[in-house]
PDB file of C-alpha atoms in Angstrom:
ATOM      1  CA  MET C  30      79.290 172.932  85.387  1.00 37.00           C
ATOM      2  CA  ILE C  31      79.875 176.905  85.259  1.00 38.00           C
ATOM      3  CA  ARG C  32      83.562 177.498  86.017  1.00 38.00           C
ATOM      4  CA  ASP C  33      84.519 180.824  87.283  1.00 41.00           C
ATOM      5  CA  LYS C  34      88.400 181.884  88.155  1.00 42.00           C
ATOM      6  CA  VAL C  35      89.853 184.121  91.058  1.00 43.00           C
ATOM      7  CA  PRO C  36      92.307 186.706  90.437  1.00 45.00           C
ATOM      8  CA  HIS C  37      94.504 187.739  92.727  1.00 44.00           C
ATOM      9  CA  GLY C  38      95.550 191.524  92.264  1.00 44.00           C
ATOM     10  CA  THR C  39      98.823 192.970  93.646  1.00 40.00           C
ATOM     11  CA  SER C  40      99.735 196.413  92.988  1.00 41.00           C
ATOM     12  CA  ARG C  41     101.715 199.189  94.075  1.00 39.00           C
ATOM     13  CA  PRO C  42     101.827 202.826  94.040  1.00 40.00           C
ATOM     14  CA  GLY C  43     102.170 203.916  90.481  1.00 41.00           C
ATOM     15  CA  LYS C  44     102.016 200.314  89.081  1.00 43.00           C
ATOM     16  CA  GLU C  45      99.242 198.469  87.243  1.00 46.00           C
ATOM     17  CA  VAL C  46      97.343 195.839  88.928  1.00 45.00           C
ATOM     18  CA  GLN C  47      98.675 192.224  87.735  1.00 47.00           C
ATOM     19  CA  LEU C  48      96.149 189.341  87.902  1.00 52.00           C
ATOM     20  CA  VAL C  49      96.829 185.856  88.401  1.00 52.00           C
ATOM     21  CA  TRP C  50      93.723 183.554  87.488  1.00 59.00           C
ATOM     22  CA  GLN C  51      93.468 180.807  89.822  1.00 73.00           C
ATOM     23  CA  GLU C  52      90.761 178.046  89.299  1.00 78.00           C
ATOM     24  CA  SER C  53      87.324 178.214  91.173  1.00 82.00           C
ATOM     25  CA  PRO C  54      87.350 177.192  94.772  1.00 87.00           C
ATOM     26  CA  PHE C  55      84.087 175.333  94.195  1.00 87.00           C
ATOM     27  CA  GLN C  56      85.552 173.570  90.569  1.00 83.00           C
ATOM     28  CA  ASN C  57      85.325 170.004  92.411  1.00 83.00           C
ATOM     29  CA  LYS C  58      82.784 170.667  94.978  1.00 88.00           C
ATOM     30  CA  ARG C  59      79.097 169.836  94.968  1.00 93.00           C
ATOM     31  CA  PHE C  60      76.804 170.550  97.562  1.00 97.00           C
ATOM     32  CA  ASP C  61      73.662 168.617  98.799  1.00 98.00           C
ATOM     33  CA  THR C  62      71.657 171.366  99.603  1.00 98.00           C
ATOM     34  CA  CYS C  63      71.892 174.981  99.322  1.00 98.00           C
ATOM     35  CA  SER C  64      69.833 178.256 100.230  1.00 98.00           C
ATOM     36  CA  VAL C  65      69.685 181.428  98.171  1.00 98.00           C
ATOM     37  CA  VAL C  66      68.333 184.102 100.594  1.00 98.00           C
ATOM     38  CA  GLY C  67      66.674 186.945  98.706  1.00 97.00           C
ATOM     39  CA  ASN C  68      66.041 190.440 100.574  1.00 96.00           C
ATOM     40  CA  GLY C  69      62.366 190.738 100.092  1.00 96.00           C
ATOM     41  CA  GLY C  70      59.928 192.007 102.632  1.00 96.00           C
ATOM     42  CA  ILE C  71      58.087 188.447 102.485  1.00 97.00           C
ATOM     43  CA  LEU C  72      60.972 187.495 105.025  1.00 97.00           C
ATOM     44  CA  LYS C  73      59.792 189.407 107.752  1.00 96.00           C
ATOM     45  CA  GLY C  74      58.210 187.266 110.684  1.00 96.00           C
ATOM     46  CA  SER C  75      58.528 184.325 108.152  1.00 97.00           C
ATOM     47  CA  GLY C  76      60.490 182.132 110.785  1.00 97.00           C
ATOM     48  CA  CYS C  77      62.686 180.798 108.155  1.00 98.00           C
ATOM     49  CA  GLY C  78      65.536 181.220 109.721  1.00 98.00           C
ATOM     50  CA  LYS C  79      66.194 177.547 110.905  1.00 98.00           C
ATOM     51  CA  LYS C  80      65.473 176.245 107.526  1.00 98.00           C
ATOM     52  CA  ILE C  81      67.858 178.301 105.726  1.00 98.00           C
ATOM     53  CA  ASP C  82      70.664 177.491 108.186  1.00 98.00           C
ATOM     54  CA  ALA C  83      70.079 173.706 107.498  1.00 98.00           C
ATOM     55  CA  SER C  84      71.370 173.954 104.125  1.00 98.00           C
ATOM     56  CA  GLU C  85      74.816 173.033 103.684  1.00 98.00           C
ATOM     57  CA  PHE C  86      75.908 176.107 101.500  1.00 98.00           C
ATOM     58  CA  VAL C  87      74.063 179.448 102.004  1.00 98.00           C
ATOM     59  CA  PHE C  88      74.235 182.523  99.303  1.00 98.00           C
ATOM     60  CA  ARG C  89      73.261 186.217 100.372  1.00 98.00           C
ATOM     61  CA  PHE C  90      73.934 189.221  98.517  1.00 93.00           C
ATOM     62  CA  ASN C  91      74.661 193.009  98.734  1.00 92.00           C
ATOM     63  CA  MET C  92      75.745 192.740 102.061  1.00 94.00           C
ATOM     64  CA  ALA C  93      72.199 193.076 103.283  1.00 95.00           C
ATOM     65  CA  PRO C  94      72.198 193.606 107.567  1.00 95.00           C
ATOM     66  CA  MET C  95      71.852 190.372 109.707  1.00 96.00           C
ATOM     67  CA  GLY C  96      71.975 190.128 113.738  1.00 93.00           C
ATOM     68  CA  ASP C  97      70.019 189.018 116.314  1.00 95.00           C
ATOM     69  CA  LYS C  98      67.128 191.369 115.151  1.00 96.00           C
ATOM     70  CA  TYR C  99      66.444 189.102 111.941  1.00 97.00           C
ATOM     71  CA  SER C 100      68.089 185.827 112.783  1.00 97.00           C
ATOM     72  CA  ARG C 101      64.999 183.940 113.391  1.00 97.00           C
ATOM     73  CA  ASP C 102      63.538 184.833 109.659  1.00 98.00           C
ATOM     74  CA  ILE C 103      66.730 184.825 107.717  1.00 98.00           C
ATOM     75  CA  GLY C 104      69.370 182.749 109.841  1.00 98.00           C
ATOM     76  CA  ASN C 105      72.694 183.326 110.864  1.00 97.00           C
ATOM     77  CA  LYS C 106      74.967 181.259 108.489  1.00 98.00           C
ATOM     78  CA  THR C 107      76.717 182.527 105.602  1.00 98.00           C
ATOM     79  CA  SER C 108      78.782 181.098 103.025  1.00 98.00           C
ATOM     80  CA  LEU C 109      79.162 183.359 100.091  1.00 97.00           C
ATOM     81  CA  ILE C 110      77.966 186.949 100.277  1.00 97.00           C
ATOM     82  CA  THR C 111      78.025 189.331  97.497  1.00 95.00           C
ATOM     83  CA  ILE C 112      78.526 193.002  97.143  1.00 92.00           C
ATOM     84  CA  ASN C 113      78.172 194.891  93.711  1.00 87.00           C
ATOM     85  CA  PRO C 114      81.122 197.428  93.005  1.00 83.00           C
ATOM     86  CA  SER C 115      78.626 200.197  92.811  1.00 82.00           C
ATOM     87  CA  MET C 116      78.016 199.868  96.708  1.00 85.00           C
ATOM     88  CA  ILE C 117      81.575 199.736  97.390  1.00 86.00           C
ATOM     89  CA  GLY C 118      81.831 203.474  96.313  1.00 83.00           C
ATOM     90  CA  TYR C 119      78.359 204.479  97.732  1.00 83.00           C
ATOM     91  CA  ARG C 120      78.769 202.914 100.877  1.00 87.00           C
ATOM     92  CA  TYR C 121      82.495 202.982 101.527  1.00 88.00           C
ATOM     93  CA  GLY C 122      84.445 205.181  99.027  1.00 83.00           C
ATOM     94  CA  LYS C 123      86.704 207.872 100.110  1.00 81.00           C
ATOM     95  CA  ARG C 124      88.576 210.413  98.507  1.00 74.00           C
ATOM     96  CA  LYS C 125      91.499 208.172  98.173  1.00 73.00           C
ATOM     97  CA  GLY C 126      90.475 204.684  98.409  1.00 78.00           C
ATOM     98  CA  ILE C 127      87.867 203.083 100.855  1.00 85.00           C
ATOM     99  CA  ASP C 128      86.789 203.205 104.434  1.00 89.00           C
ATOM    100  CA  VAL C 129      88.297 200.253 105.341  1.00 89.00           C
ATOM    101  CA  LYS C 130      87.161 200.273 109.103  1.00 91.00           C
ATOM    102  CA  SER C 131      83.703 200.323 108.157  1.00 92.00           C
ATOM    103  CA  PHE C 132      83.826 197.878 105.337  1.00 92.00           C
ATOM    104  CA  THR C 133      85.278 195.105 107.540  1.00 92.00           C
ATOM    105  CA  HIS C 134      83.061 195.996 110.566  1.00 92.00           C
ATOM    106  CA  ASP C 135      79.995 195.397 108.309  1.00 93.00           C
ATOM    107  CA  LEU C 136      81.532 192.203 106.312  1.00 95.00           C
ATOM    108  CA  SER C 137      82.459 190.754 109.923  1.00 94.00           C
ATOM    109  CA  VAL C 138      78.937 189.583 110.868  1.00 95.00           C
ATOM    110  CA  TYR C 139      79.329 187.145 107.576  1.00 96.00           C
ATOM    111  CA  GLY C 140      82.170 185.270 109.398  1.00 95.00           C
ATOM    112  CA  ASP C 141      84.967 183.778 107.073  1.00 94.00           C
ATOM    113  CA  SER C 142      82.582 183.508 104.118  1.00 97.00           C
ATOM    114  CA  TYR C 143      83.697 184.078 100.653  1.00 96.00           C
ATOM    115  CA  LEU C 144      82.913 187.566  99.152  1.00 96.00           C
ATOM    116  CA  TRP C 145      81.847 187.804  95.640  1.00 94.00           C
ATOM    117  CA  ILE C 146      82.332 190.865  93.646  1.00 92.00           C
ATOM    118  CA  TRP C 147      81.127 191.314  89.873  1.00 84.00           C
ATOM    119  CA  ALA C 148      84.188 193.516  89.254  1.00 79.00           C
ATOM    120  CA  PHE C 149      84.659 193.173  85.534  1.00 76.00           C
ATOM    121  CA  LEU C 150      81.384 195.081  84.429  1.00 68.00           C
ATOM    122  CA  SER C 151      83.410 198.319  84.032  1.00 63.00           C
ATOM    123  CA  LYS C 152      87.302 199.608  84.724  1.00 64.00           C
ATOM    124  CA  ARG C 153      85.703 201.681  87.301  1.00 66.00           C
ATOM    125  CA  HIS C 154      84.051 198.593  89.021  1.00 69.00           C
ATOM    126  CA  ALA C 155      87.199 196.620  88.690  1.00 79.00           C
ATOM    127  CA  SER C 156      89.409 199.446  90.595  1.00 80.00           C
ATOM    128  CA  GLY C 157      86.889 199.389  93.490  1.00 79.00           C
ATOM    129  CA  ALA C 158      87.135 195.669  93.912  1.00 84.00           C
ATOM    130  CA  PHE C 159      90.526 195.837  94.107  1.00 85.00           C
ATOM    131  CA  LYS C 160      90.875 198.269  96.887  1.00 85.00           C
ATOM    132  CA  VAL C 161      88.558 196.079  98.637  1.00 89.00           C
ATOM    133  CA  GLN C 162      90.763 192.872  98.020  1.00 89.00           C
ATOM    134  CA  GLU C 163      93.741 195.044  98.763  1.00 88.00           C
ATOM    135  CA  ALA C 164      92.193 196.616 102.449  1.00 87.00           C
ATOM    136  CA  LEU C 165      91.140 192.742 103.298  1.00 90.00           C
ATOM    137  CA  ARG C 166      94.795 191.597 102.905  1.00 89.00           C
ATOM    138  CA  ALA C 167      96.207 194.359 104.603  1.00 89.00           C
ATOM    139  CA  THR C 168      93.778 193.646 107.698  1.00 89.00           C
ATOM    140  CA  GLY C 169      94.431 190.023 107.693  1.00 89.00           C
ATOM    141  CA  ALA C 170      90.803 189.310 107.156  1.00 90.00           C
ATOM    142  CA  ARG C 171      89.809 185.457 106.429  1.00 90.00           C
ATOM    143  CA  ASN C 172      87.345 186.278 103.420  1.00 93.00           C
ATOM    144  CA  GLN C 173      88.492 185.030 100.307  1.00 92.00           C
ATOM    145  CA  VAL C 174      87.697 187.593  97.454  1.00 92.00           C
ATOM    146  CA  ILE C 175      86.026 186.117  94.054  1.00 92.00           C
ATOM    147  CA  PHE C 176      86.257 187.877  90.990  1.00 90.00           C
ATOM    148  CA  PRO C 177      84.160 185.722  88.376  1.00 87.00           C
ATOM    149  CA  TYR C 178      85.548 185.258  85.405  1.00 84.00           C
ATOM    150  CA  PRO C 179      84.344 187.820  82.586  1.00 84.00           C
ATOM    151  CA  LEU C 180      83.181 185.245  80.279  1.00 85.00           C
ATOM    152  CA  VAL C 181      81.001 183.705  82.758  1.00 84.00           C
ATOM    153  CA  THR C 182      79.538 186.987  83.932  1.00 85.00           C
ATOM    154  CA  GLY C 183      78.630 187.729  80.422  1.00 87.00           C
ATOM    155  CA  ALA C 184      77.297 184.387  79.570  1.00 90.00           C
ATOM    156  CA  LEU C 185      75.010 184.368  82.709  1.00 89.00           C
ATOM    157  CA  ILE C 186      73.678 188.087  81.853  1.00 89.00           C
ATOM    158  CA  SER C 187      73.265 187.202  77.952  1.00 91.00           C
ATOM    159  CA  PHE C 188      71.179 184.049  78.868  1.00 92.00           C
ATOM    160  CA  TRP C 189      68.776 185.908  80.786  1.00 92.00           C
ATOM    161  CA  LYS C 190      68.396 188.826  78.764  1.00 90.00           C
ATOM    162  CA  LYS C 191      67.078 186.756  76.189  1.00 91.00           C
ATOM    163  CA  HIS C 192      64.233 185.793  78.624  1.00 91.00           C
ATOM    164  CA  ILE C 193      63.577 189.049  80.534  1.00 91.00           C
ATOM    165  CA  SER C 194      63.541 192.718  79.140  1.00 84.00           C
ATOM    166  CA  ALA C 195      65.551 194.263  81.207  1.00 78.00           C
ATOM    167  CA  GLN C 196      69.243 196.219  81.290  1.00 79.00           C
ATOM    168  CA  ARG C 197      70.474 193.684  83.317  1.00 84.00           C
ATOM    169  CA  PRO C 198      69.781 190.512  85.477  1.00 90.00           C
ATOM    170  CA  SER C 199      69.664 191.166  89.227  1.00 91.00           C
ATOM    171  CA  THR C 200      72.572 189.958  91.633  1.00 91.00           C
ATOM    172  CA  GLY C 201      69.811 187.443  92.933  1.00 93.00           C
ATOM    173  CA  LEU C 202      69.102 185.806  89.651  1.00 94.00           C
ATOM    174  CA  LEU C 203      72.567 185.565  88.863  1.00 93.00           C
ATOM    175  CA  LEU C 204      73.208 183.838  92.076  1.00 94.00           C
ATOM    176  CA  VAL C 205      70.532 181.328  91.654  1.00 97.00           C
ATOM    177  CA  SER C 206      71.911 180.511  88.289  1.00 95.00           C
ATOM    178  CA  LEU C 207      75.347 180.064  90.101  1.00 93.00           C
ATOM    179  CA  ALA C 208      73.915 177.809  92.995  1.00 96.00           C
ATOM    180  CA  THR C 209      72.144 175.395  90.186  1.00 96.00           C
ATOM    181  CA  GLN C 210      75.347 174.540  89.060  1.00 93.00           C
ATOM    182  CA  MET C 211      76.698 173.857  92.347  1.00 95.00           C
ATOM    183  CA  CYS C 212      74.143 172.513  94.295  1.00 97.00           C
ATOM    184  CA  GLU C 213      72.130 169.143  93.981  1.00 97.00           C
ATOM    185  CA  GLU C 214      68.896 171.006  95.745  1.00 98.00           C
ATOM    186  CA  VAL C 215      68.553 174.781  95.547  1.00 98.00           C
ATOM    187  CA  ARG C 216      65.934 176.776  97.821  1.00 98.00           C
ATOM    188  CA  LEU C 217      64.735 180.207  97.647  1.00 98.00           C
ATOM    189  CA  TYR C 218      63.900 182.572 100.391  1.00 98.00           C
ATOM    190  CA  GLY C 219      62.848 186.288 100.328  1.00 97.00           C
ATOM    191  CA  PHE C 220      62.317 186.209  96.524  1.00 97.00           C
ATOM    192  CA  TRP C 221      58.897 188.043  96.315  1.00 96.00           C
ATOM    193  CA  PRO C 222      58.304 191.249  94.246  1.00 93.00           C
ATOM    194  CA  PHE C 223      54.905 192.097  95.666  1.00 93.00           C
ATOM    195  CA  HIS C 224      54.053 194.551  98.612  1.00 93.00           C
ATOM    196  CA  ALA C 225      51.596 192.285  99.777  1.00 95.00           C
ATOM    197  CA  ASP C 226      51.778 188.659 100.631  1.00 93.00           C
ATOM    198  CA  ARG C 227      49.534 185.708  99.947  1.00 91.00           C
ATOM    199  CA  ASN C 228      47.094 186.847 102.699  1.00 91.00           C
ATOM    200  CA  ASN C 229      46.846 190.255 101.604  1.00 94.00           C
ATOM    201  CA  GLN C 230      49.092 191.433 104.448  1.00 94.00           C
ATOM    202  CA  ARG C 231      51.329 194.614 103.820  1.00 96.00           C
ATOM    203  CA  LEU C 232      55.217 194.004 103.149  1.00 95.00           C
ATOM    204  CA  ASN C 233      57.879 196.505 102.862  1.00 95.00           C
ATOM    205  CA  GLU C 234      60.264 196.180  99.823  1.00 94.00           C
ATOM    206  CA  HIS C 235      63.133 194.511 101.847  1.00 95.00           C
ATOM    207  CA  TYR C 236      63.309 192.628 105.442  1.00 97.00           C
ATOM    208  CA  TYR C 237      65.190 195.520 106.760  1.00 96.00           C
ATOM    209  CA  ASP C 238      63.803 198.644 104.845  1.00 93.00           C
ATOM    210  CA  ASN C 239      61.581 199.933 102.254  1.00 91.00           C
ATOM    211  CA  ALA C 240      63.681 201.649  99.788  1.00 85.00           C
ATOM    212  CA  LEU C 241      62.548 201.401  96.065  1.00 75.00           C
ATOM    213  CA  PRO C 242      64.056 199.050  93.839  1.00 71.00           C
ATOM    214  CA  THR C 243      66.462 200.413  90.914  1.00 72.00           C
ATOM    215  CA  LYS C 244      64.736 200.484  87.224  1.00 76.00           C
ATOM    216  CA  VAL C 245      67.783 198.568  86.197  1.00 75.00           C
ATOM    217  CA  HIS C 246      66.234 195.614  86.868  1.00 80.00           C
ATOM    218  CA  LYS C 247      62.657 194.003  86.181  1.00 88.00           C
ATOM    219  CA  ILE C 248      62.024 192.247  89.347  1.00 90.00           C
ATOM    220  CA  PRO C 249      58.360 190.697  88.581  1.00 91.00           C
ATOM    221  CA  SER C 250      59.756 189.224  85.325  1.00 93.00           C
ATOM    222  CA  GLU C 251      62.236 187.468  87.308  1.00 95.00           C
ATOM    223  CA  PHE C 252      59.886 186.316  89.332  1.00 96.00           C
ATOM    224  CA  ARG C 253      58.023 184.750  86.758  1.00 96.00           C
ATOM    225  CA  GLN C 254      61.465 182.966  85.555  1.00 96.00           C
ATOM    226  CA  LEU C 255      61.905 181.407  89.210  1.00 97.00           C
ATOM    227  CA  GLN C 256      58.467 180.114  89.177  1.00 97.00           C
ATOM    228  CA  LEU C 257      58.777 178.274  85.981  1.00 97.00           C
ATOM    229  CA  LEU C 258      62.137 176.926  87.650  1.00 97.00           C
ATOM    230  CA  HIS C 259      60.261 175.863  90.542  1.00 98.00           C
ATOM    231  CA  ASN C 260      57.230 174.351  88.403  1.00 98.00           C
ATOM    232  CA  THR C 261      59.955 172.216  86.571  1.00 97.00           C
ATOM    233  CA  GLY C 262      61.637 171.091  90.096  1.00 97.00           C
ATOM    234  CA  VAL C 263      64.945 172.704  89.355  1.00 97.00           C
ATOM    235  CA  VAL C 264      64.831 175.050  92.603  1.00 98.00           C
ATOM    236  CA  ARG C 265      62.437 175.242  95.450  1.00 98.00           C
ATOM    237  CA  LEU C 266      60.847 178.268  95.752  1.00 98.00           C
ATOM    238  CA  THR C 267      59.391 179.321  99.118  1.00 98.00           C
ATOM    239  CA  THR C 268      56.908 181.921  99.373  1.00 96.00           C
ATOM    240  CA  HIS C 269      55.228 181.173 102.721  1.00 95.00           C
ATOM    241  CA  PRO C 270      56.068 181.460 106.301  1.00 95.00           C
ATOM    242  CA  CYS C 271      58.236 178.554 107.388  1.00 95.00           C
ATOM    243  CA  GLN C 272      55.965 177.830 110.364  1.00 75.00           C
TER     244      GLN C 272
END
């Protein structure tokens, strides 16, 4: 099993952040069923919400929108949510720190889920991640922040770069990898890189908008890898309406 570790940062003005490494909160846990929820446009109108929520543990990523508007298709349950460090600065960055009020407001829709941040891809990313952790502590938020151990992140990226010609694998693919180590049965929803479904109906890029994907990732190549995992029984990939 992949074992990650959780650093708790403490800092004072003018002081460097000190990290105390702790064992993963999932070290001795194994979940029977897990849903990994992608953000693909194929989820819109899918009616998959109840099936997603029926899993024991639900992964979501990049703090994608939730709420009554989407619940029938994506569900309401969240066990772990991710945010990329670059998104912290883009969405919530201020001249000195982050917009704590906006961040905690957006995070609240995920309840007391774990907050997973890929903190150690660069020094700049780590700085933003630490600011989020400190902000959540200051507000008394119940979300436990997890920074995956750098060797774990590096091993996952190195593995997938052998199979995918991309600058970096997407958060979705990395989460699928994590789920296979934590769960007996892994169910995937919202992973579909095409702009039309199996019935040739037009789809947006995401279930909530039509923003174009970054060129850093090779999503069609990743999808082929997910199909291989599905065909060999490692995961269950849902690419049709759940009704």
